[in-house]
Coordinates of C-alpha atoms and ligand atoms in Angstrom, one line a residue:
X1 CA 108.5 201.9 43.8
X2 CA 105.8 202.9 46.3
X3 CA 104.2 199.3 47.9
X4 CA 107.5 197.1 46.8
X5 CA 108.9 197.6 49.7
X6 CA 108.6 196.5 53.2
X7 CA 106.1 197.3 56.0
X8 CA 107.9 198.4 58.9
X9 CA 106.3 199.9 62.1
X10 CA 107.5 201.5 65.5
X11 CA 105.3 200.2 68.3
X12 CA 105.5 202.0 71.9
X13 CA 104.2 201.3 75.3
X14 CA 103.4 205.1 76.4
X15 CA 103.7 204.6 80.0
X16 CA 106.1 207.3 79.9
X17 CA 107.4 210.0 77.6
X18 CA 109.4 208.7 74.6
X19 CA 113.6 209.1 75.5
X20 CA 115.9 209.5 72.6
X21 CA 116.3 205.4 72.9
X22 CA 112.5 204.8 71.4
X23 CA 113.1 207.4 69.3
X24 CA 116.5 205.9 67.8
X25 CA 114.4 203.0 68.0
X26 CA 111.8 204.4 65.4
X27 CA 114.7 206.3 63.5
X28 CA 115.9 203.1 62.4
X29 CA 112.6 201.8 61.7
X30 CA 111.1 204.3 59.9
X31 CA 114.8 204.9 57.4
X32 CA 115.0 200.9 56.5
X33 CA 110.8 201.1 55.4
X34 CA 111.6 204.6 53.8
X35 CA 115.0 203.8 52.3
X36 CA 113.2 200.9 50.1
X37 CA 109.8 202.9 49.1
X38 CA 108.2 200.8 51.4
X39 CA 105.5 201.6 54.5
X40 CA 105.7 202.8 58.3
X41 CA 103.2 202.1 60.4
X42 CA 102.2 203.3 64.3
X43 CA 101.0 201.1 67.2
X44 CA 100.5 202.3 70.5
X45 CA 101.0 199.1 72.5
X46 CA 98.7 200.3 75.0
X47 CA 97.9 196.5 76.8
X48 CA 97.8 197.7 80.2
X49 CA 95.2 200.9 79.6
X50 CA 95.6 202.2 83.4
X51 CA 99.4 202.5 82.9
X52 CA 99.5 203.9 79.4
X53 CA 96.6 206.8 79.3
X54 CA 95.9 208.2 76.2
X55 CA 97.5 211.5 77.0
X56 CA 101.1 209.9 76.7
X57 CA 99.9 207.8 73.5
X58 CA 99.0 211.4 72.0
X59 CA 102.3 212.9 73.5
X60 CA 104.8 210.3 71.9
X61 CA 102.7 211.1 68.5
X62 CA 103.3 214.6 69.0
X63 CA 106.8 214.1 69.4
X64 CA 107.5 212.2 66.6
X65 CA 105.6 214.8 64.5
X66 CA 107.8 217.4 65.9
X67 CA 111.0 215.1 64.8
X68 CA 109.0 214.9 61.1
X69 CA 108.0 211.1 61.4
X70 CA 104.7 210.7 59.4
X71 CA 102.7 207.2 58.8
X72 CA 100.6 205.7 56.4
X73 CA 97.4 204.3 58.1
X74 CA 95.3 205.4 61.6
X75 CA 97.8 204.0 64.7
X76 CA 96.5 201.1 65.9
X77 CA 95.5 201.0 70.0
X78 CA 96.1 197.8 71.3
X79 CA 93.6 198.4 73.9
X80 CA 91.1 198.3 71.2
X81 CA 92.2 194.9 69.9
X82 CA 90.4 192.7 72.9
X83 CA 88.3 190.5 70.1
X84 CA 91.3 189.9 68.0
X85 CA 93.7 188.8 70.3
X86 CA 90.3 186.3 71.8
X87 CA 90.3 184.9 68.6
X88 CA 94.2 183.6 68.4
X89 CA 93.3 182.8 71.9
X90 CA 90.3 180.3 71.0
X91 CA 92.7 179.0 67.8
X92 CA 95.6 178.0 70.1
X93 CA 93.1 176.8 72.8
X94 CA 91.5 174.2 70.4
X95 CA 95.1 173.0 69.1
X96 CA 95.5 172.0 73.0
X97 CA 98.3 174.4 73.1
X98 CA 97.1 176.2 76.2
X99 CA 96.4 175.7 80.1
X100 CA 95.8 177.7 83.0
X101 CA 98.1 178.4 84.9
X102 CA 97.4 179.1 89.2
X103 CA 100.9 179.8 90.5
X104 CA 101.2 182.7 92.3
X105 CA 104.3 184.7 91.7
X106 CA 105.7 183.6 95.2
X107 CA 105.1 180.1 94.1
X108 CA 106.9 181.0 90.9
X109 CA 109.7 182.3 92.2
X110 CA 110.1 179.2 94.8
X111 CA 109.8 176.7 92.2
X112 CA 111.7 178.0 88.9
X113 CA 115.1 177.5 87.6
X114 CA 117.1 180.7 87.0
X115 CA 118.2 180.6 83.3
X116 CA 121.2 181.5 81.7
X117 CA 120.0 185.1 81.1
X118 CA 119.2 184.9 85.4
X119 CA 116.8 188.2 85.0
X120 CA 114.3 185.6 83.6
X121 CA 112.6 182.1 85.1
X122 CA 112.1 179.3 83.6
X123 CA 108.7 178.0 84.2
X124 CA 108.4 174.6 85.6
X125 CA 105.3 173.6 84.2
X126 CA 104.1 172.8 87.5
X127 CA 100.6 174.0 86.0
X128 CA 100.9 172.0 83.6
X129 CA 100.6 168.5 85.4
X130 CA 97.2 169.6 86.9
X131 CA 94.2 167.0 85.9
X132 CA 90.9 168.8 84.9
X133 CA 89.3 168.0 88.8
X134 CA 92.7 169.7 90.3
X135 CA 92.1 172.5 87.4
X136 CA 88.4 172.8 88.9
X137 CA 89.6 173.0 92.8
X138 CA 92.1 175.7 92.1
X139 CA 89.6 177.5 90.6
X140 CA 87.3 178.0 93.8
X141 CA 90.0 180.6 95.1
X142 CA 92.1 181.3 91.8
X143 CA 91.8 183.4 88.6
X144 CA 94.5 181.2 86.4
X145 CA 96.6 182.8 83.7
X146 CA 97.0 181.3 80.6
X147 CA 100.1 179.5 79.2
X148 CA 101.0 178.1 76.0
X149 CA 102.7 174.8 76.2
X150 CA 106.4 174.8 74.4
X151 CA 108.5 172.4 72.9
X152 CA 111.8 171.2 73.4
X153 CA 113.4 171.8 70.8
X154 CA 115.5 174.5 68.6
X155 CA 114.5 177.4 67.3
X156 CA 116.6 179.4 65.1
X157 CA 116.4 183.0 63.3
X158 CA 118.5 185.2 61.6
X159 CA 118.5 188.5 63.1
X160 CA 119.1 191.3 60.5
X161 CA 122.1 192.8 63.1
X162 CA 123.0 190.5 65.8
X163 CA 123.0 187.5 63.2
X164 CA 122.0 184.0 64.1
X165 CA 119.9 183.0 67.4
X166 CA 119.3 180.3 68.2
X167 CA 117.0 179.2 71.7
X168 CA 115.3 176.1 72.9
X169 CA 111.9 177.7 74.5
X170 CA 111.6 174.5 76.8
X171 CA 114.6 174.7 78.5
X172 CA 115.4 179.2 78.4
X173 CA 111.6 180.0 78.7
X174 CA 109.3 177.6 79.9
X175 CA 105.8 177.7 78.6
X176 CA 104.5 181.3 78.7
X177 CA 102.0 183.6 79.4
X178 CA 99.4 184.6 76.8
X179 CA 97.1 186.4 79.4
X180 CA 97.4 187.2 82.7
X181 CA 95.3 186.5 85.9
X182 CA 94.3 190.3 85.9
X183 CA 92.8 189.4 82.1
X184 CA 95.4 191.0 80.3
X185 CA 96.6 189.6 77.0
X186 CA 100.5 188.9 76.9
X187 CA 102.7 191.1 75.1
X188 CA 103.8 188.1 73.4
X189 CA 100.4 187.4 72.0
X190 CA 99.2 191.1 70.9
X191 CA 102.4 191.8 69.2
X192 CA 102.3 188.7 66.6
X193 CA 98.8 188.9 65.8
X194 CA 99.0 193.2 65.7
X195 CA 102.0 192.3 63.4
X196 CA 100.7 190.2 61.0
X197 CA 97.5 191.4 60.8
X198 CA 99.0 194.7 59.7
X199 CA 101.1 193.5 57.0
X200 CA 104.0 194.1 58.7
X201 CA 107.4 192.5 57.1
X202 CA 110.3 194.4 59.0
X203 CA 110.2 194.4 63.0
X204 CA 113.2 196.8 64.4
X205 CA 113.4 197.2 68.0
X206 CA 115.8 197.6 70.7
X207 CA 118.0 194.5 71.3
X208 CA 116.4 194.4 75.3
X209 CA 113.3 192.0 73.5
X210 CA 115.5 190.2 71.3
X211 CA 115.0 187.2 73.9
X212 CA 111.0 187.7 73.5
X213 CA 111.7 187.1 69.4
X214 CA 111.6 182.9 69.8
X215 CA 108.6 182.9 71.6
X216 CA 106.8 185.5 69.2
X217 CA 108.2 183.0 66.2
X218 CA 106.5 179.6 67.6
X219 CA 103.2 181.9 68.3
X220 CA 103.7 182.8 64.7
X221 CA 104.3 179.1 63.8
X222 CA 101.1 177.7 65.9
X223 CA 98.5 180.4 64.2
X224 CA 99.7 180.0 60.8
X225 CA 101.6 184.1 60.2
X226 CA 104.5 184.7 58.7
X227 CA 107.2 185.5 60.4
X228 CA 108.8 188.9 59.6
X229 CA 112.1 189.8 59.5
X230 CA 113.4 190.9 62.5
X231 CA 116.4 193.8 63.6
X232 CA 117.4 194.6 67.2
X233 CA 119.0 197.6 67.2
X234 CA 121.6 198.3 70.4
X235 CA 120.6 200.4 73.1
X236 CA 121.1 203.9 73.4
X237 CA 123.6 205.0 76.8
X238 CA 123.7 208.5 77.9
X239 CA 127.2 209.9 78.7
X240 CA 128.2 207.8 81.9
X241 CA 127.3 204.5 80.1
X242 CA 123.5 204.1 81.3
X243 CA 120.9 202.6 79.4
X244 CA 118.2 205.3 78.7
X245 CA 114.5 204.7 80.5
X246 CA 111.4 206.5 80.3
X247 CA 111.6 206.6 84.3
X248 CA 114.9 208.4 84.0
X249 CA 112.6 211.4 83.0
X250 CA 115.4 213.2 81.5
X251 CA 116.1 213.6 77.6
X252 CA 113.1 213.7 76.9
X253 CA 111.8 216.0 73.9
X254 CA 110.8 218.7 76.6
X255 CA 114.5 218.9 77.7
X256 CA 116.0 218.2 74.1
X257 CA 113.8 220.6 72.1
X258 CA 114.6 223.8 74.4
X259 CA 118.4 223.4 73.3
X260 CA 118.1 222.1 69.6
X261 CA 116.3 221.7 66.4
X262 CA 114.6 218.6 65.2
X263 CA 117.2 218.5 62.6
X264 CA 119.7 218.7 65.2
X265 CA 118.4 215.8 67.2
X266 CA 118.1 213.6 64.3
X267 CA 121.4 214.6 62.9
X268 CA 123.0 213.5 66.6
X269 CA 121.1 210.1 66.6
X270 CA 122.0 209.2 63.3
X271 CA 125.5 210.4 64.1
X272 CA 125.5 208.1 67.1
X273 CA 123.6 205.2 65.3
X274 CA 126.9 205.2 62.6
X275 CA 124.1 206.4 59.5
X276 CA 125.2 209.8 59.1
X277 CA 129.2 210.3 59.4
X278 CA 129.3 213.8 61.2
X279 CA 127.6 215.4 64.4
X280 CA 125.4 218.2 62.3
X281 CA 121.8 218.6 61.9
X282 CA 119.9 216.7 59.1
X283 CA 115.9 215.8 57.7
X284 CA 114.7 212.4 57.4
X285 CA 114.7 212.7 53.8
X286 CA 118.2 213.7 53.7
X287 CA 118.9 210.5 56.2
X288 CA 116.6 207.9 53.8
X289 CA 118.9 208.4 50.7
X290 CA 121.9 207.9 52.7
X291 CA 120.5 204.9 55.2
X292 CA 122.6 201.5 55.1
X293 CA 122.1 199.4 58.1
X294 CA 125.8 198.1 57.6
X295 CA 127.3 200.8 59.1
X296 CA 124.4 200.2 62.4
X297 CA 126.9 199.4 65.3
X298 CA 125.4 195.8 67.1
X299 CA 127.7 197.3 70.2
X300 CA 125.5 199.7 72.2
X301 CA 125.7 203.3 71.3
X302 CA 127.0 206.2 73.6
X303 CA 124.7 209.6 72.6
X304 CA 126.8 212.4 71.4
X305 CA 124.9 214.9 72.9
X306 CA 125.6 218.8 73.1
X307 CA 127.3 220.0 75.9
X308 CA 124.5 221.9 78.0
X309 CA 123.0 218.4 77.9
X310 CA 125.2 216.0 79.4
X311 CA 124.9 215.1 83.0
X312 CA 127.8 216.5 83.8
X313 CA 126.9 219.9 82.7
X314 CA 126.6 222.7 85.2
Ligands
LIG401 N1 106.1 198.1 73.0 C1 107.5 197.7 73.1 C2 108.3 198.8 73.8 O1 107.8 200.0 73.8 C3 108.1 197.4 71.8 C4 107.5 196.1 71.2 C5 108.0 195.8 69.9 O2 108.6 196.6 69.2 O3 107.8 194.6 69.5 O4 109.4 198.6 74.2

């Protein structure tokens, strides 16, 4: 059955130490390749080197070790990737998708349109107008990002949790960012190509990108890569309701492992994920054979932890 299944993959930015959400996050990821004989592979989504050192990337591999997570190939360093990413760079560029783009994030701020989502701007596409002398002027005292022009129009996908989605890039986006000023390829970018270069059919990930998903599907549509199928998974709350962050610094595999087993940390996040039906300690082959991604709450998920561990412990 090996190979018939489907390529999944858990891709981290280590800017931080893993919290129990990324790992939930590759739990789910790993069980749905698993659970159908399929692969798992390991990206370290390491874009912005000076804020994701290889320490942390070696950390978060440590840790999933320690939890019994295993892949099938070398992980992949997106920091390594700079010639790739050129080349779907140079491919957009000579479809005319792309222009540079000289606003300064004071200027962006001033001229964009909150959207419905408000944490996000809408681009105005004030860049966009520019004529190639203007382009040349702005240059003299600018380094321009790049953006990729988008339409306005629907695009529609059917996520494996949250069901249909449906977003018109134009008017909840505005053309994006593929690299920054600073030379930096776009998340948006690296994770397509990284994606389908790698085989990869099944994206899971935490329902906070679900909004990137559009954009990632026209990049997919204007380089010619399949589009795989995506699950956002709900986010992971500790006791009093918060959303878990790598900057919270707590549960963290430091803190966890000192008051339980692997099997016991897996056995709670399954618990608390819906795929195993008690609180008890369990192995990721045990969870495989039992995973079904109908019982995976799309409401976010409150962590059963142990008493010593919740915040309001003594
Ligand atoms: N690197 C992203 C994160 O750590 C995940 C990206 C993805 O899964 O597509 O949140």
């Amino acid at each position: 059955m090996s190979g018939a299944g489907v390529t999944g993959r858990f891709a981290p930015t280590p800017s931080g130490r893993l919290h129990l959400g990324n790992i939930a996050c590759a739990l789910l990821a790993y069980l749905s390749a698993r659970s159908t004989g399929g692969r798992f592979l390991l990206r370290i989504e390491d874009l912005d080197p000076p804020r994701c050192p290889r320490r942390l990337a070696a950390q978060a591999m440590e840790d999933l070790r320690f939890l019994g997570f295993d892949w099938d190939e070398p992980p992949l360093y997106q920091s390594e990737r700079a010639a790739v990413y050129e080349r779907a760079l140079s491919q957009l560029d000579a479809q005319g998708a792309l222009y540079p783009c000289f606003c300064s994030r004071a200027e962006l701020h001033a001229s964009a349109a909150p959207n419905a989502g408000d944490t996000q701007f809408v681009y105005s596409g004030a860049c966009a107008q520019l004529t190639a002398a203007q382009r040349m002027e702005r240059a003299k005292s600018r380094r321009p990002a790049t953006r990729v022009r988008v339409p306005d129009e629907l695009l529609t996908f059917d996520d494996g949790l949250y069901g249909r989605v449906t977003e018109n890039l134009a008017r909840d986006c505005g053309d994006f960012i593929v690299r920054r000023s600073d030379g930096l390829f776009g998340y948006q970018l690296a994770v397509v190509v990284d994606d389908a270069l790698s085989g990869v059919t099944e994206v899971v990930r935490g329902r906070d990108i679900l909004s990137s998903t559009p954009r990632q599907i026209y990049l997919q549509r204007l380089l010619g890569l399949p589009t795989p199928r995506y699950v956002h998974i709900p986010l992971m709350l500790d006791d009093e309701g918060r959303r878990l962050a790598k900057r919270d610094g707590d549960l963290d595999l430091t803190t966890l492992s000192r008051a339980m087993s692997p099997q016991a940390i897996l056995g709670m996040l399954a618990f608390s994920l819906g795929v195993l039906e008690e609180n008890r300690p369990a192995t990721l082959d045990e969870l495989i054979r039992i995973f079904d991604w109908r019982r995976v709450p799309t409401q976010d998920v409150r962590l059963r932890l142990p008493e010593g561990l919740r915040r309001d412990a003594p």
